[in-house]
Short mmCIF file of C-alpha atoms in Angstrom, two decimals:
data_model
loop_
_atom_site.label_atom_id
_atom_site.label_comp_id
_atom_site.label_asym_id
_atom_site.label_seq_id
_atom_site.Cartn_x
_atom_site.Cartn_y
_atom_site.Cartn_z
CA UNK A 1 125.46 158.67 84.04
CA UNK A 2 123.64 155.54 83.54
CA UNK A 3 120.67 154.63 81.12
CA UNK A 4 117.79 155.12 83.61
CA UNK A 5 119.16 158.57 84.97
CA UNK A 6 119.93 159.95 81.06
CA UNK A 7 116.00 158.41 80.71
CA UNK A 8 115.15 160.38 83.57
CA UNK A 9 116.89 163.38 82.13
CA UNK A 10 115.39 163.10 79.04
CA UNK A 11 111.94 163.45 80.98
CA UNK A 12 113.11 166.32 82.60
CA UNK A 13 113.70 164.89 86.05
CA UNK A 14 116.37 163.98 88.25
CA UNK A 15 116.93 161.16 90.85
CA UNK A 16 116.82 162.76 94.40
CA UNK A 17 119.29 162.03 97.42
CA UNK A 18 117.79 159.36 99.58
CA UNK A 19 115.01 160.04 101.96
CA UNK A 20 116.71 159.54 105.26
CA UNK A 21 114.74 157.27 107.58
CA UNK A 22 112.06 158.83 109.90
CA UNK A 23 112.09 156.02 112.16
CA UNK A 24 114.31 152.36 112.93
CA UNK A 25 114.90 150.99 109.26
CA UNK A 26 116.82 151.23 105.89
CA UNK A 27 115.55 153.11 102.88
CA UNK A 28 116.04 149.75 100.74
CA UNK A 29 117.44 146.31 101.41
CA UNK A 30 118.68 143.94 99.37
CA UNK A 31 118.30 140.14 99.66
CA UNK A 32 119.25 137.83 96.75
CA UNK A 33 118.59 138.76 93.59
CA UNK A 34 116.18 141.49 95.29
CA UNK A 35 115.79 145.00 96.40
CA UNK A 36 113.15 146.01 98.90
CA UNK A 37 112.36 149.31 99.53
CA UNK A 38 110.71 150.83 102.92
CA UNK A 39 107.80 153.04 102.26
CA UNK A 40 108.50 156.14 100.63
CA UNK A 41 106.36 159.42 101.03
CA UNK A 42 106.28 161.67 97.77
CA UNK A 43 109.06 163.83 100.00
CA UNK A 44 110.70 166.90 98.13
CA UNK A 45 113.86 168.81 99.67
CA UNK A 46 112.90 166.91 102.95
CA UNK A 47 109.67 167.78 103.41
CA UNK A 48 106.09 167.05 102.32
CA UNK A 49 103.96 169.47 99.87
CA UNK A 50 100.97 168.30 100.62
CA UNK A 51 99.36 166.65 103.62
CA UNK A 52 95.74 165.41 103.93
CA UNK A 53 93.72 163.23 102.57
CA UNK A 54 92.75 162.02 99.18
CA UNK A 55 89.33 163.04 98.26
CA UNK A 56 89.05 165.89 101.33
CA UNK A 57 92.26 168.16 101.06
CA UNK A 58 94.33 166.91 98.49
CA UNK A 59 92.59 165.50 95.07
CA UNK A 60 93.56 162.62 92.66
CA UNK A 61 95.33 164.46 90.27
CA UNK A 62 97.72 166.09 93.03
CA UNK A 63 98.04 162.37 94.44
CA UNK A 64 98.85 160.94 91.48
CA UNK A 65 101.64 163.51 91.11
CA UNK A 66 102.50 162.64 94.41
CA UNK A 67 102.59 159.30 93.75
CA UNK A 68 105.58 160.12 91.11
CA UNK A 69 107.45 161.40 93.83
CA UNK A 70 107.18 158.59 95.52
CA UNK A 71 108.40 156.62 92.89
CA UNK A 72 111.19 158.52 92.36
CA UNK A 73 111.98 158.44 95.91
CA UNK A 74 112.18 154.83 95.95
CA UNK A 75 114.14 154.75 92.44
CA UNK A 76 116.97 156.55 94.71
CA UNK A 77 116.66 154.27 97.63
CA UNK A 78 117.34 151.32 95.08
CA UNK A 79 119.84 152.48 93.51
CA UNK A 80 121.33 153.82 97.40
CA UNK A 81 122.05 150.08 97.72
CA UNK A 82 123.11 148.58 94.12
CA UNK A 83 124.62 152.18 92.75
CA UNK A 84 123.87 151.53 89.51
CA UNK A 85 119.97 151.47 88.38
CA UNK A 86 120.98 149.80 85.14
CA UNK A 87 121.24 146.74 87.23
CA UNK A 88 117.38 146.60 87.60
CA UNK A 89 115.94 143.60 85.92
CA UNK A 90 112.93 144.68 86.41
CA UNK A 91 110.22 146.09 88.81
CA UNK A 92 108.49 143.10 90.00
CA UNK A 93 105.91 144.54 92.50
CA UNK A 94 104.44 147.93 93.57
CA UNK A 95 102.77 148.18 96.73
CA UNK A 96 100.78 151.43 96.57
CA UNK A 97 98.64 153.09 100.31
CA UNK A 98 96.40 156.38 99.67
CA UNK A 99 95.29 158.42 102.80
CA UNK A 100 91.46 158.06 101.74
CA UNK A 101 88.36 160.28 102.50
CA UNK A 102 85.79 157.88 103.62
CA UNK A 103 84.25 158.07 100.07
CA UNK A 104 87.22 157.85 98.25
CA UNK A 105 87.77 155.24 95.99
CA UNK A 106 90.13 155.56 93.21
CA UNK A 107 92.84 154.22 94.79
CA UNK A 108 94.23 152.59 91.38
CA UNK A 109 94.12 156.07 89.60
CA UNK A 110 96.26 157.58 92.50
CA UNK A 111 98.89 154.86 91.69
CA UNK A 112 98.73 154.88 88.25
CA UNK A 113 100.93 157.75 88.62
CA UNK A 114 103.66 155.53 90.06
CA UNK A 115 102.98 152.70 87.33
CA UNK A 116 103.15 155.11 84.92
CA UNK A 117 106.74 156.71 85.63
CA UNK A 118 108.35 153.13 86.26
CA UNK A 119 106.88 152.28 82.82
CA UNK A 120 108.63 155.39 81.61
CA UNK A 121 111.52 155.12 83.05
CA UNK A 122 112.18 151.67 82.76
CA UNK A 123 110.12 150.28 79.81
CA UNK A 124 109.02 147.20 79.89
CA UNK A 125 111.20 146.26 83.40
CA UNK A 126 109.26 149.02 84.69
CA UNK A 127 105.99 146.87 84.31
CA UNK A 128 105.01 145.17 87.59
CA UNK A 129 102.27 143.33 89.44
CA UNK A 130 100.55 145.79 91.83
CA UNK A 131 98.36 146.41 94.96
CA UNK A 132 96.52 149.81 95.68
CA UNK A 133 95.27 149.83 99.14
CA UNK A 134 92.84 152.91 100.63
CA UNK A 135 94.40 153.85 104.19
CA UNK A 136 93.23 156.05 107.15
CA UNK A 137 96.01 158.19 107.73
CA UNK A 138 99.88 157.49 106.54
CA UNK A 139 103.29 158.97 108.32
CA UNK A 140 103.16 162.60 108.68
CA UNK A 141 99.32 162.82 107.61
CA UNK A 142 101.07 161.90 103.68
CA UNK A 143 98.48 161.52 101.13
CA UNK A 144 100.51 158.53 99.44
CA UNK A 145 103.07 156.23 100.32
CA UNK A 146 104.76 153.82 97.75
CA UNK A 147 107.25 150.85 98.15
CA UNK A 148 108.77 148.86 95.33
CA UNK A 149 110.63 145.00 94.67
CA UNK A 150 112.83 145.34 92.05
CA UNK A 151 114.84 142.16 90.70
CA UNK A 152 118.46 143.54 90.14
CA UNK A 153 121.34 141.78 87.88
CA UNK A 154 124.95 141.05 89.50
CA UNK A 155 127.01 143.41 89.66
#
């Protein structure tokens, strides 16, 4: 078991199997020195737990769980590609989309959640520039979406 996942144990979580694709693309690419991920959804056991939107049906605190989920989802697409997540250099960039209510605007809060479990996980690599972007509706009516850069380290 590597660092991260005995981290992740030691939170009392596990890494989850890959999110298959729900449309034409990879879970995570890697280019360079680089891993992109797609998009992930805060998907459990292949399916949603919540749908809606933020503000309306679902409310921060749920989406910033959510928003965990999401990171851990894209912590498993990562590592689908370099198989070891002790190769991460560090998380440089989170891009963060929340299915708003038309009054809702704590956006940042929502993603804090994924901020804060990179941070967590990772320590300092797990600190990263970010954007947190209010949406009108995301895949499958998701309240959160959340895809990361990481820089890895050769193999």
């Amino acid at each position: 078991m590597s660092a991260v996942e005995s981290r992740l144990a030691e939170l009392g979580l596990t890494l989850p199997d890959v999110v298959p694709p729900l449309a034409a693309y990879q879970p995570a690419v890697q280019s360079g020195s680089h891993v992109y991920t797609a998009g992930q959804l805060p998907m459990v056991d292949g399916k949603l737990p919540v749908t809606g939107k933020v503000g309306a049906e679902v409310t921060a605190d749920e989406a910033k769980e959510l928003a965990r989920t999401c990171a851990l989802n894209a912590l498993a697409a990562v590592k689908s590609v370099v198989g070891d997540l002790d190769r991460i250099a560090r998380v440089v960039k989170v891009v963060g989309f929340v299915a708003s209510a038309s009054d809702f605007t704590g956006q940042p809060g929502v993603l804090n959640g994924a901020s804060e479990l990179l941070a967590e996980v990772l320590g300092d690599k797990g600190v990263h520039a970010r954007s947190a972007v209010g949406v009108a509706v995301l895949p499958l009516d998701a309240p959160v979406e959340v895809e990361i850069l990481v820089e890895v380290t050769e193999a």
